């Protein structure tokens, strides 16, 4: 017997039309229909039985449309982003809503939701609002995640929507698989993921080989830089065009001995590897900021959830730590670090303490102390307030025109005799 499904839309084609408005195709050049899609979802909300992913997509999209500094204050924009993001995460992982006594992190693990989303929700709810740059980037990543989690399944009709929605976790440890792979479509998704990984590996191989055989040697650096720029532009295009490609690219870089060379020994210098790949990573992060967030989160996962019995003596863990410390503290990455939220990195360091996470957390705290000291020095260097002699001169000038001061101000609270 067929299962009856109650939906706020009359026909499935209406849901697909709203999906096209939220996620237009890359070659679409018509009017922006996202506001109309949000209005349609608002009407569906009144009818009831609205799936949370649909509502969350509308809230996040509406927050993006609200992001106009000419019409709204920065605080209002930040608050709108934070409210939409918190409701999106809470609706998925809140144990009180789903009747299961499990932590939010456990629920996120089951759904494949990045653990950093839960930590950022906690920061926005219980601490200071994250920066506008972090909120914008997290909103875009949330919309990408919702596409893989819900919207991609709407293509197969109502029957696909009635199936349990779950993704395999990508943040549960060093051995996590590709992002955006549904359990029911493992064969097709595995083939797509394999093709994506193979293509990304070919791009990185080109980056390594670019300009190596060019003569004369003095032109080698210039030719290699041009080649890296071309490869970086292609990788940015792939990350923007293919959802899930960013996670695949990061996984290839870390696990295929690209950023951390195979066979390195403990204590070996990483200076050559940093010089070799740093410019390419910065190019990708410049063109697609979400890459840097995914890269740093995967690196801290590699350190915090390593499968090594002795992380302190593991050359791979040491190499990942050197890269992550370089990204988080070097001046070259200063401008691009604005998209990062340190809350998840610090939470991972505290919850899964080992030699490298402890050292990383200590370095971040020391960097924060240095920043506060620099701010304090700048404040002391500011011009001082006008002295009382300046005020006396002003009062003397005003008295020539008939102005005089009133009695001394009484600072007692109202009602006190």
mmCIF file of C-alpha atoms in Angstrom:
data_model
loop_
_atom_site.group_PDB
_atom_site.id
_atom_site.type_symbol
_atom_site.label_atom_id
_atom_site.label_comp_id
_atom_site.label_asym_id
_atom_site.label_seq_id
_atom_site.Cartn_x
_atom_site.Cartn_y
_atom_site.Cartn_z
ATOM 1 C CA UNK A 1 0.000 0.000 0.000
ATOM 2 C CA UNK A 2 1.346 3.384 -0.974
ATOM 3 C CA UNK A 3 2.362 5.690 1.850
ATOM 4 C CA UNK A 4 0.443 8.955 2.092
ATOM 5 C CA UNK A 5 2.705 12.022 2.323
ATOM 6 C CA UNK A 6 1.250 15.405 3.247
ATOM 7 C CA UNK A 7 3.082 18.348 1.713
ATOM 8 C CA UNK A 8 2.318 22.079 1.612
ATOM 9 C CA UNK A 9 2.732 22.105 -2.177
ATOM 10 C CA UNK A 10 0.039 20.727 -4.472
ATOM 11 C CA UNK A 11 2.299 19.221 -7.102
ATOM 12 C CA UNK A 12 5.907 18.107 -6.976
ATOM 13 C CA UNK A 13 6.675 20.424 -9.884
ATOM 14 C CA UNK A 14 6.069 23.375 -7.546
ATOM 15 C CA UNK A 15 8.880 22.189 -5.276
ATOM 16 C CA UNK A 16 11.206 21.792 -8.264
ATOM 17 C CA UNK A 17 10.321 25.326 -9.410
ATOM 18 C CA UNK A 18 11.270 26.711 -5.984
ATOM 19 C CA UNK A 19 14.493 24.703 -6.083
ATOM 20 C CA UNK A 20 15.420 26.326 -9.409
ATOM 21 C CA UNK A 21 14.771 29.738 -7.860
ATOM 22 C CA UNK A 22 16.986 29.010 -4.856
ATOM 23 C CA UNK A 23 19.681 27.214 -6.885
ATOM 24 C CA UNK A 24 19.654 28.549 -10.460
ATOM 25 C CA UNK A 25 21.784 26.779 -13.044
ATOM 26 C CA UNK A 26 25.206 28.302 -13.830
ATOM 27 C CA UNK A 27 24.058 29.426 -17.297
ATOM 28 C CA UNK A 28 20.920 31.194 -15.992
ATOM 29 C CA UNK A 29 21.010 34.922 -16.797
ATOM 30 C CA UNK A 30 17.450 35.964 -15.936
ATOM 31 C CA UNK A 31 16.061 37.904 -12.997
ATOM 32 C CA UNK A 32 16.910 37.002 -9.414
ATOM 33 C CA UNK A 33 13.942 34.936 -8.186
ATOM 34 C CA UNK A 34 15.217 34.141 -4.688
ATOM 35 C CA UNK A 35 12.915 36.642 -2.972
ATOM 36 C CA UNK A 36 9.912 35.051 -4.712
ATOM 37 C CA UNK A 37 11.084 31.630 -3.577
ATOM 38 C CA UNK A 38 11.281 32.884 0.020
ATOM 39 C CA UNK A 39 7.737 34.269 -0.266
ATOM 40 C CA UNK A 40 6.476 30.938 -1.584
ATOM 41 C CA UNK A 41 8.088 29.075 1.300
ATOM 42 C CA UNK A 42 6.502 31.572 3.701
ATOM 43 C CA UNK A 43 3.078 30.676 2.295
ATOM 44 C CA UNK A 44 3.875 26.959 2.573
ATOM 45 C CA UNK A 45 4.855 27.505 6.211
ATOM 46 C CA UNK A 46 1.296 28.666 6.972
ATOM 47 C CA UNK A 47 -0.122 25.436 5.527
ATOM 48 C CA UNK A 48 2.005 23.243 7.820
ATOM 49 C CA UNK A 49 4.100 20.096 7.209
ATOM 50 C CA UNK A 50 6.966 22.142 5.780
ATOM 51 C CA UNK A 51 10.236 20.160 5.799
ATOM 52 C CA UNK A 52 12.947 21.820 7.836
ATOM 53 C CA UNK A 53 15.507 21.869 4.966
ATOM 54 C CA UNK A 54 13.082 23.908 2.848
ATOM 55 C CA UNK A 55 12.447 26.401 5.641
ATOM 56 C CA UNK A 56 16.164 26.624 6.475
ATOM 57 C CA UNK A 57 17.018 27.298 2.829
ATOM 58 C CA UNK A 58 14.516 30.159 2.765
ATOM 59 C CA UNK A 59 15.833 31.643 6.027
ATOM 60 C CA UNK A 60 19.467 31.495 4.926
ATOM 61 C CA UNK A 61 18.656 32.903 1.490
ATOM 62 C CA UNK A 62 16.585 35.705 2.995
ATOM 63 C CA UNK A 63 19.534 36.574 5.251
ATOM 64 C CA UNK A 64 21.702 36.943 2.142
ATOM 65 C CA UNK A 65 19.091 39.214 0.536
ATOM 66 C CA UNK A 66 19.005 41.247 3.777
ATOM 67 C CA UNK A 67 22.761 41.843 3.479
ATOM 68 C CA UNK A 68 22.625 45.423 2.182
ATOM 69 C CA UNK A 69 24.618 47.991 4.173
ATOM 70 C CA UNK A 70 22.816 50.851 2.429
ATOM 71 C CA UNK A 71 19.449 49.770 3.860
ATOM 72 C CA UNK A 72 20.339 47.913 7.060
ATOM 73 C CA UNK A 73 22.859 48.362 9.849
ATOM 74 C CA UNK A 74 25.791 45.989 10.193
ATOM 75 C CA UNK A 75 24.455 44.764 13.536
ATOM 76 C CA UNK A 76 21.085 43.993 11.946
ATOM 77 C CA UNK A 77 22.773 42.069 9.132
ATOM 78 C CA UNK A 78 24.886 40.046 11.582
ATOM 79 C CA UNK A 79 21.862 39.296 13.755
ATOM 80 C CA UNK A 80 19.826 38.124 10.750
ATOM 81 C CA UNK A 81 22.620 35.830 9.560
ATOM 82 C CA UNK A 82 23.106 34.434 13.072
ATOM 83 C CA UNK A 83 19.385 33.814 13.642
ATOM 84 C CA UNK A 84 18.968 32.006 10.320
ATOM 85 C CA UNK A 85 22.098 29.920 10.849
ATOM 86 C CA UNK A 86 21.189 28.974 14.436
ATOM 87 C CA UNK A 87 17.680 27.923 13.440
ATOM 88 C CA UNK A 88 19.078 25.858 10.568
ATOM 89 C CA UNK A 89 21.450 23.944 12.851
ATOM 90 C CA UNK A 90 19.058 23.644 15.811
ATOM 91 C CA UNK A 91 16.271 22.211 13.679
ATOM 92 C CA UNK A 92 18.585 19.388 12.619
ATOM 93 C CA UNK A 93 20.465 18.475 15.781
ATOM 94 C CA UNK A 94 18.333 19.550 18.768
ATOM 95 C CA UNK A 95 17.602 16.380 20.770
ATOM 96 C CA UNK A 96 14.422 17.885 22.249
ATOM 97 C CA UNK A 97 12.915 18.191 18.785
ATOM 98 C CA UNK A 98 13.728 14.631 17.737
ATOM 99 C CA UNK A 99 13.088 12.784 21.008
ATOM 100 C CA UNK A 100 16.559 11.232 21.273
ATOM 101 C CA UNK A 101 18.742 11.971 24.265
ATOM 102 C CA UNK A 102 21.942 12.574 22.355
ATOM 103 C CA UNK A 103 24.312 15.494 22.147
ATOM 104 C CA UNK A 104 24.188 17.920 19.256
ATOM 105 C CA UNK A 105 27.603 16.749 18.104
ATOM 106 C CA UNK A 106 26.366 13.142 17.981
ATOM 107 C CA UNK A 107 23.339 14.151 15.964
ATOM 108 C CA UNK A 108 25.544 16.158 13.606
ATOM 109 C CA UNK A 109 27.802 13.133 13.204
ATOM 110 C CA UNK A 110 24.841 10.985 12.152
ATOM 111 C CA UNK A 111 23.632 13.541 9.624
ATOM 112 C CA UNK A 112 27.032 14.379 8.176
ATOM 113 C CA UNK A 113 26.710 17.984 9.351
ATOM 114 C CA UNK A 114 30.152 19.559 9.905
ATOM 115 C CA UNK A 115 30.909 19.741 13.614
ATOM 116 C CA UNK A 116 32.088 23.312 13.115
ATOM 117 C CA UNK A 117 28.469 24.277 12.373
ATOM 118 C CA UNK A 118 27.436 23.111 15.847
ATOM 119 C CA UNK A 119 30.316 24.971 17.466
ATOM 120 C CA UNK A 120 29.554 28.153 15.514
ATOM 121 C CA UNK A 121 25.901 27.906 16.572
ATOM 122 C CA UNK A 122 27.043 27.642 20.201
ATOM 123 C CA UNK A 123 29.271 30.686 19.770
ATOM 124 C CA UNK A 124 26.499 32.781 18.195
ATOM 125 C CA UNK A 125 23.985 31.739 20.879
ATOM 126 C CA UNK A 126 26.025 31.933 24.069
ATOM 127 C CA UNK A 127 28.954 34.218 23.240
ATOM 128 C CA UNK A 128 29.678 37.153 20.963
ATOM 129 C CA UNK A 129 28.174 37.183 17.483
ATOM 130 C CA UNK A 130 30.707 35.909 14.918
ATOM 131 C CA UNK A 131 32.124 38.380 12.456
ATOM 132 C CA UNK A 132 30.145 39.241 9.355
ATOM 133 C CA UNK A 133 32.735 37.547 7.145
ATOM 134 C CA UNK A 134 32.444 34.280 9.081
ATOM 135 C CA UNK A 135 28.640 34.413 9.013
ATOM 136 C CA UNK A 136 28.532 35.048 5.270
ATOM 137 C CA UNK A 137 30.879 32.169 4.541
ATOM 138 C CA UNK A 138 29.021 29.794 6.889
ATOM 139 C CA UNK A 139 25.700 30.683 5.260
ATOM 140 C CA UNK A 140 27.014 29.834 1.795
ATOM 141 C CA UNK A 141 28.437 26.548 3.078
ATOM 142 C CA UNK A 142 25.100 25.761 4.736
ATOM 143 C CA UNK A 143 23.241 26.249 1.460
ATOM 144 C CA UNK A 144 25.711 23.940 -0.279
ATOM 145 C CA UNK A 145 25.227 21.335 2.435
ATOM 146 C CA UNK A 146 21.414 21.591 2.171
ATOM 147 C CA UNK A 147 21.667 20.954 -1.552
ATOM 148 C CA UNK A 148 23.479 17.670 -0.984
ATOM 149 C CA UNK A 149 21.343 16.747 2.020
ATOM 150 C CA UNK A 150 17.870 17.470 0.637
ATOM 151 C CA UNK A 151 17.462 19.310 -2.625
ATOM 152 C CA UNK A 152 19.396 16.939 -4.868
ATOM 153 C CA UNK A 153 16.950 14.169 -3.912
ATOM 154 C CA UNK A 154 13.902 16.149 -5.038
ATOM 155 C CA UNK A 155 14.786 15.300 -8.631
ATOM 156 C CA UNK A 156 13.638 11.708 -8.057
ATOM 157 C CA UNK A 157 10.110 12.567 -6.941
ATOM 158 C CA UNK A 158 8.167 12.382 -3.653
ATOM 159 C CA UNK A 159 9.259 8.800 -2.941
ATOM 160 C CA UNK A 160 12.883 9.887 -2.554
ATOM 161 C CA UNK A 161 11.885 12.592 -0.075
ATOM 162 C CA UNK A 162 10.121 10.084 2.171
ATOM 163 C CA UNK A 163 13.354 8.084 2.581
ATOM 164 C CA UNK A 164 15.532 8.828 5.644
ATOM 165 C CA UNK A 165 17.765 11.803 5.008
ATOM 166 C CA UNK A 166 21.299 11.088 6.120
ATOM 167 C CA UNK A 167 24.812 11.687 4.849
ATOM 168 C CA UNK A 168 27.912 9.847 5.826
ATOM 169 C CA UNK A 169 29.984 11.932 8.205
ATOM 170 C CA UNK A 170 32.939 13.822 6.830
ATOM 171 C CA UNK A 171 34.165 15.220 10.137
ATOM 172 C CA UNK A 172 34.375 12.103 12.254
ATOM 173 C CA UNK A 173 38.066 11.484 11.796
ATOM 174 C CA UNK A 174 41.008 11.000 9.533
ATOM 175 C CA UNK A 175 39.412 8.189 7.571
ATOM 176 C CA UNK A 176 36.203 9.965 6.642
ATOM 177 C CA UNK A 177 35.014 9.610 3.076
ATOM 178 C CA UNK A 178 33.838 12.083 0.476
ATOM 179 C CA UNK A 179 31.252 14.654 1.367
ATOM 180 C CA UNK A 180 27.745 14.540 -0.021
ATOM 181 C CA UNK A 181 27.461 10.757 -0.584
ATOM 182 C CA UNK A 182 24.020 9.352 0.169
ATOM 183 C CA UNK A 183 23.740 5.813 1.472
ATOM 184 C CA UNK A 184 21.292 4.786 -1.209
ATOM 185 C CA UNK A 185 23.397 5.983 -4.132
ATOM 186 C CA UNK A 186 26.849 4.755 -3.143
ATOM 187 C CA UNK A 187 27.711 3.195 -6.489
ATOM 188 C CA UNK A 188 26.907 6.265 -8.600
ATOM 189 C CA UNK A 189 28.319 8.708 -6.060
ATOM 190 C CA UNK A 190 31.461 6.647 -5.642
ATOM 191 C CA UNK A 191 32.030 6.823 -9.388
ATOM 192 C CA UNK A 192 31.520 10.608 -9.420
ATOM 193 C CA UNK A 193 33.761 11.035 -6.397
ATOM 194 C CA UNK A 194 36.453 8.861 -7.994
ATOM 195 C CA UNK A 195 36.329 10.899 -11.195
ATOM 196 C CA UNK A 196 36.510 14.154 -9.243
ATOM 197 C CA UNK A 197 39.455 12.953 -7.191
ATOM 198 C CA UNK A 198 41.272 11.734 -10.295
ATOM 199 C CA UNK A 199 40.778 15.080 -12.012
ATOM 200 C CA UNK A 200 41.978 17.016 -8.983
ATOM 201 C CA UNK A 201 45.027 14.798 -8.664
ATOM 202 C CA UNK A 202 45.844 15.470 -12.324
ATOM 203 C CA UNK A 203 45.625 19.233 -11.721
ATOM 204 C CA UNK A 204 47.983 18.950 -8.756
ATOM 205 C CA UNK A 205 50.400 16.825 -10.761
ATOM 206 C CA UNK A 206 50.446 19.586 -13.371
ATOM 207 C CA UNK A 207 51.231 22.103 -10.654
ATOM 208 C CA UNK A 208 54.210 20.011 -9.556
ATOM 209 C CA UNK A 209 55.571 19.502 -13.073
ATOM 210 C CA UNK A 210 54.904 22.996 -14.367
ATOM 211 C CA UNK A 211 58.008 24.745 -15.605
ATOM 212 C CA UNK A 212 60.474 22.056 -14.494
ATOM 213 C CA UNK A 213 62.035 21.509 -17.908
ATOM 214 C CA UNK A 214 62.060 25.100 -19.078
ATOM 215 C CA UNK A 215 65.352 26.696 -20.093
ATOM 216 C CA UNK A 216 67.098 28.944 -19.314
ATOM 217 C CA UNK A 217 66.841 28.357 -15.531
ATOM 218 C CA UNK A 218 66.263 32.043 -14.722
ATOM 219 C CA UNK A 219 62.890 31.830 -16.482
ATOM 220 C CA UNK A 220 61.855 28.743 -14.578
ATOM 221 C CA UNK A 221 60.371 30.658 -11.628
ATOM 222 C CA UNK A 222 58.296 32.947 -13.852
ATOM 223 C CA UNK A 223 56.957 30.087 -15.959
ATOM 224 C CA UNK A 224 56.136 28.041 -12.865
ATOM 225 C CA UNK A 225 54.247 30.987 -11.352
ATOM 226 C CA UNK A 226 52.203 31.352 -14.533
ATOM 227 C CA UNK A 227 51.464 27.636 -14.519
ATOM 228 C CA UNK A 228 50.426 27.726 -10.868
ATOM 229 C CA UNK A 229 48.095 30.635 -11.603
ATOM 230 C CA UNK A 230 46.416 28.644 -14.374
ATOM 231 C CA UNK A 231 46.074 25.551 -12.214
ATOM 232 C CA UNK A 232 44.777 27.640 -9.303
ATOM 233 C CA UNK A 233 42.121 29.228 -11.529
ATOM 234 C CA UNK A 234 41.002 25.788 -12.720
ATOM 235 C CA UNK A 235 40.760 24.465 -9.163
ATOM 236 C CA UNK A 236 38.731 27.500 -8.068
ATOM 237 C CA UNK A 237 36.394 26.888 -10.995
ATOM 238 C CA UNK A 238 35.983 23.244 -9.992
ATOM 239 C CA UNK A 239 35.241 24.179 -6.370
ATOM 240 C CA UNK A 240 32.593 26.675 -7.455
ATOM 241 C CA UNK A 241 31.026 24.458 -10.091
ATOM 242 C CA UNK A 242 30.981 21.070 -8.375
ATOM 243 C CA UNK A 243 29.471 20.710 -4.909
ATOM 244 C CA UNK A 244 31.612 18.443 -2.745
ATOM 245 C CA UNK A 245 34.717 19.072 -4.845
ATOM 246 C CA UNK A 246 36.268 21.228 -2.118
ATOM 247 C CA UNK A 247 36.248 18.387 0.396
ATOM 248 C CA UNK A 248 37.642 16.023 -2.252
ATOM 249 C CA UNK A 249 40.430 18.477 -3.101
ATOM 250 C CA UNK A 250 41.422 18.866 0.558
ATOM 251 C CA UNK A 251 41.387 15.113 1.049
ATOM 252 C CA UNK A 252 43.657 14.590 -1.973
ATOM 253 C CA UNK A 253 46.082 17.250 -0.757
ATOM 254 C CA UNK A 254 46.382 15.736 2.700
ATOM 255 C CA UNK A 255 46.073 12.019 2.094
ATOM 256 C CA UNK A 256 47.894 11.704 -1.219
ATOM 257 C CA UNK A 257 51.240 12.948 0.148
ATOM 258 C CA UNK A 258 51.019 16.348 -1.527
ATOM 259 C CA UNK A 259 51.143 18.839 1.329
ATOM 260 C CA UNK A 260 52.915 16.367 3.622
ATOM 261 C CA UNK A 261 55.401 14.363 1.548
ATOM 262 C CA UNK A 262 55.419 10.602 1.831
ATOM 263 C CA UNK A 263 58.365 9.168 3.694
ATOM 264 C CA UNK A 264 59.205 12.301 5.689
ATOM 265 C CA UNK A 265 60.781 11.652 9.064
ATOM 266 C CA UNK A 266 60.026 13.277 12.371
ATOM 267 C CA UNK A 267 61.800 16.626 12.658
ATOM 268 C CA UNK A 268 62.388 17.063 8.905
ATOM 269 C CA UNK A 269 62.060 20.619 7.669
ATOM 270 C CA UNK A 270 58.864 21.570 5.833
ATOM 271 C CA UNK A 271 60.276 24.818 4.437
ATOM 272 C CA UNK A 272 60.489 23.501 0.859
ATOM 273 C CA UNK A 273 56.944 22.132 0.984
ATOM 274 C CA UNK A 274 55.573 25.393 2.373
ATOM 275 C CA UNK A 275 57.323 27.372 -0.365
ATOM 276 C CA UNK A 276 56.142 24.911 -3.015
ATOM 277 C CA UNK A 277 52.423 24.872 -2.235
ATOM 278 C CA UNK A 278 51.674 27.992 -0.194
ATOM 279 C CA UNK A 279 51.093 30.277 -3.168
ATOM 280 C CA UNK A 280 48.714 27.789 -4.808
ATOM 281 C CA UNK A 281 46.703 27.393 -1.614
ATOM 282 C CA UNK A 282 46.436 31.166 -1.283
ATOM 283 C CA UNK A 283 45.239 31.465 -4.877
ATOM 284 C CA UNK A 284 42.470 28.941 -4.255
ATOM 285 C CA UNK A 285 41.495 30.584 -0.955
ATOM 286 C CA UNK A 286 41.401 33.983 -2.654
ATOM 287 C CA UNK A 287 39.066 32.751 -5.383
ATOM 288 C CA UNK A 288 36.951 30.495 -3.162
ATOM 289 C CA UNK A 289 37.090 31.395 0.575
ATOM 290 C CA UNK A 290 35.228 28.235 1.574
ATOM 291 C CA UNK A 291 38.314 26.243 0.614
ATOM 292 C CA UNK A 292 40.331 27.691 3.505
ATOM 293 C CA UNK A 293 37.596 26.835 6.012
ATOM 294 C CA UNK A 294 37.371 23.256 4.745
ATOM 295 C CA UNK A 295 41.160 22.896 4.698
ATOM 296 C CA UNK A 296 41.698 24.095 8.284
ATOM 297 C CA UNK A 297 38.791 22.051 9.638
ATOM 298 C CA UNK A 298 40.087 18.911 7.955
ATOM 299 C CA UNK A 299 43.593 19.587 9.286
ATOM 300 C CA UNK A 300 42.402 19.955 12.879
ATOM 301 C CA UNK A 301 40.341 16.770 12.445
ATOM 302 C CA UNK A 302 43.471 14.968 11.259
ATOM 303 C CA UNK A 303 45.266 16.055 14.434
ATOM 304 C CA UNK A 304 42.421 15.667 16.936
ATOM 305 C CA UNK A 305 41.043 12.368 15.632
ATOM 306 C CA UNK A 306 44.225 10.749 14.386
ATOM 307 C CA UNK A 307 44.370 6.988 14.266
ATOM 308 C CA UNK A 308 47.988 6.954 15.391
ATOM 309 C CA UNK A 309 48.670 5.399 18.794
ATOM 310 C CA UNK A 310 51.504 7.881 19.377
ATOM 311 C CA UNK A 311 50.671 11.171 17.607
ATOM 312 C CA UNK A 312 53.739 12.901 19.050
ATOM 313 C CA UNK A 313 56.054 10.557 17.113
ATOM 314 C CA UNK A 314 53.949 10.511 13.927
ATOM 315 C CA UNK A 315 55.697 12.429 11.088
ATOM 316 C CA UNK A 316 52.396 12.931 9.265
ATOM 317 C CA UNK A 317 50.760 14.587 12.294
ATOM 318 C CA UNK A 318 53.798 16.810 12.679
ATOM 319 C CA UNK A 319 53.559 17.865 9.036
ATOM 320 C CA UNK A 320 49.845 18.671 9.315
ATOM 321 C CA UNK A 321 50.534 20.666 12.492
ATOM 322 C CA UNK A 322 53.253 22.709 10.753
ATOM 323 C CA UNK A 323 50.895 23.538 7.890
ATOM 324 C CA UNK A 324 48.005 24.478 10.183
ATOM 325 C CA UNK A 325 50.199 26.582 12.445
ATOM 326 C CA UNK A 326 51.598 28.346 9.370
ATOM 327 C CA UNK A 327 48.112 29.167 8.065
ATOM 328 C CA UNK A 328 46.808 30.361 11.435
ATOM 329 C CA UNK A 329 49.784 32.522 12.436
ATOM 330 C CA UNK A 330 51.835 33.589 9.421
ATOM 331 C CA UNK A 331 51.537 37.102 8.011
ATOM 332 C CA UNK A 332 51.024 35.763 4.469
ATOM 333 C CA UNK A 333 47.610 34.382 5.455
ATOM 334 C CA UNK A 334 46.591 37.356 7.596
ATOM 335 C CA UNK A 335 43.994 38.838 5.224
ATOM 336 C CA UNK A 336 42.472 35.487 4.288
ATOM 337 C CA UNK A 337 42.057 34.295 7.899
ATOM 338 C CA UNK A 338 39.039 36.591 8.299
ATOM 339 C CA UNK A 339 36.726 33.817 7.074
ATOM 340 C CA UNK A 340 37.880 31.456 9.837
ATOM 341 C CA UNK A 341 36.143 30.861 13.142
ATOM 342 C CA UNK A 342 38.618 29.740 15.777
ATOM 343 C CA UNK A 343 35.875 28.373 18.046
ATOM 344 C CA UNK A 344 35.813 24.922 16.423
ATOM 345 C CA UNK A 345 39.613 24.677 16.268
ATOM 346 C CA UNK A 346 39.938 25.519 19.980
ATOM 347 C CA UNK A 347 37.064 23.192 20.895
ATOM 348 C CA UNK A 348 38.727 20.323 19.016
ATOM 349 C CA UNK A 349 42.048 21.069 20.720
ATOM 350 C CA UNK A 350 40.415 20.904 24.156
ATOM 351 C CA UNK A 351 38.175 17.893 23.568
ATOM 352 C CA UNK A 352 40.839 15.706 21.905
ATOM 353 C CA UNK A 353 44.016 16.687 23.649
ATOM 354 C CA UNK A 354 47.343 15.321 22.427
ATOM 355 C CA UNK A 355 50.802 16.752 21.875
ATOM 356 C CA UNK A 356 49.978 18.619 18.655
ATOM 357 C CA UNK A 357 46.512 19.923 19.606
ATOM 358 C CA UNK A 358 47.847 21.179 22.941
ATOM 359 C CA UNK A 359 50.719 22.952 21.200
ATOM 360 C CA UNK A 360 48.374 24.443 18.614
ATOM 361 C CA UNK A 361 45.913 25.714 21.232
ATOM 362 C CA UNK A 362 48.771 27.274 23.198
ATOM 363 C CA UNK A 363 50.040 29.078 20.090
ATOM 364 C CA UNK A 364 46.573 30.456 19.307
ATOM 365 C CA UNK A 365 46.175 31.728 22.887
ATOM 366 C CA UNK A 366 49.607 33.347 22.707
ATOM 367 C CA UNK A 367 48.670 34.994 19.412
ATOM 368 C CA UNK A 368 45.470 36.375 20.977
ATOM 369 C CA UNK A 369 47.444 37.789 23.912
ATOM 370 C CA UNK A 370 49.827 39.513 21.508
ATOM 371 C CA UNK A 371 46.909 40.999 19.574
ATOM 372 C CA UNK A 372 45.361 42.381 22.771
ATOM 373 C CA UNK A 373 48.709 43.901 23.763
ATOM 374 C CA UNK A 374 49.029 45.572 20.357
ATOM 375 C CA UNK A 375 45.517 47.007 20.665
ATOM 376 C CA UNK A 376 46.354 48.327 24.125
ATOM 377 C CA UNK A 377 49.491 50.037 22.793
ATOM 378 C CA UNK A 378 47.500 51.686 20.012
ATOM 379 C CA UNK A 379 44.964 52.989 22.506
ATOM 380 C CA UNK A 380 47.673 54.524 24.692
ATOM 381 C CA UNK A 381 49.121 56.213 21.608
ATOM 382 C CA UNK A 382 45.842 57.982 20.798
ATOM 383 C CA UNK A 383 45.616 61.742 21.447
ATOM 384 C CA UNK A 384 44.579 62.554 24.988
ATOM 385 C CA UNK A 385 41.369 64.349 25.832
ATOM 386 C CA UNK A 386 41.550 68.167 26.047
ATOM 387 C CA UNK A 387 42.873 69.400 29.364
ATOM 388 C CA UNK A 388 40.962 71.517 31.840
ATOM 389 C CA UNK A 389 42.944 74.630 30.790
ATOM 390 C CA UNK A 390 41.382 74.354 27.314
ATOM 391 C CA UNK A 391 37.937 74.217 28.895
ATOM 392 C CA UNK A 392 38.701 77.316 30.992
ATOM 393 C CA UNK A 393 39.729 79.235 27.892
ATOM 394 C CA UNK A 394 36.486 78.243 26.144
ATOM 395 C CA UNK A 395 34.393 79.341 29.132
ATOM 396 C CA UNK A 396 36.224 82.670 29.295
ATOM 397 C CA UNK A 397 35.496 83.304 25.636
ATOM 398 C CA UNK A 398 31.794 82.480 26.080
ATOM 399 C CA UNK A 399 31.479 84.770 29.114
ATOM 400 C CA UNK A 400 32.285 87.773 26.896
ATOM 401 C CA UNK A 401 28.994 87.165 25.104
ATOM 402 C CA UNK A 402 26.875 86.895 28.227
ATOM 403 C CA UNK A 403 27.129 83.134 28.799
ATOM 404 C CA UNK A 404 27.914 81.830 32.250
ATOM 405 C CA UNK A 405 28.125 78.402 33.870
ATOM 406 C CA UNK A 406 25.364 77.012 36.051
ATOM 407 C CA UNK A 407 25.907 75.672 39.542
ATOM 408 C CA UNK A 408 28.045 72.589 40.018
ATOM 409 C CA UNK A 409 26.387 69.406 38.783
ATOM 410 C CA UNK A 410 24.883 67.229 41.504
ATOM 411 C CA UNK A 411 25.527 63.606 40.599
ATOM 412 C CA UNK A 412 23.266 62.035 43.244
ATOM 413 C CA UNK A 413 20.653 59.534 42.012
ATOM 414 C CA UNK A 414 17.052 60.670 41.680
ATOM 415 C CA UNK A 415 15.114 60.451 44.938
ATOM 416 C CA UNK A 416 18.180 60.731 47.162
ATOM 417 C CA UNK A 417 18.151 63.739 49.482
#
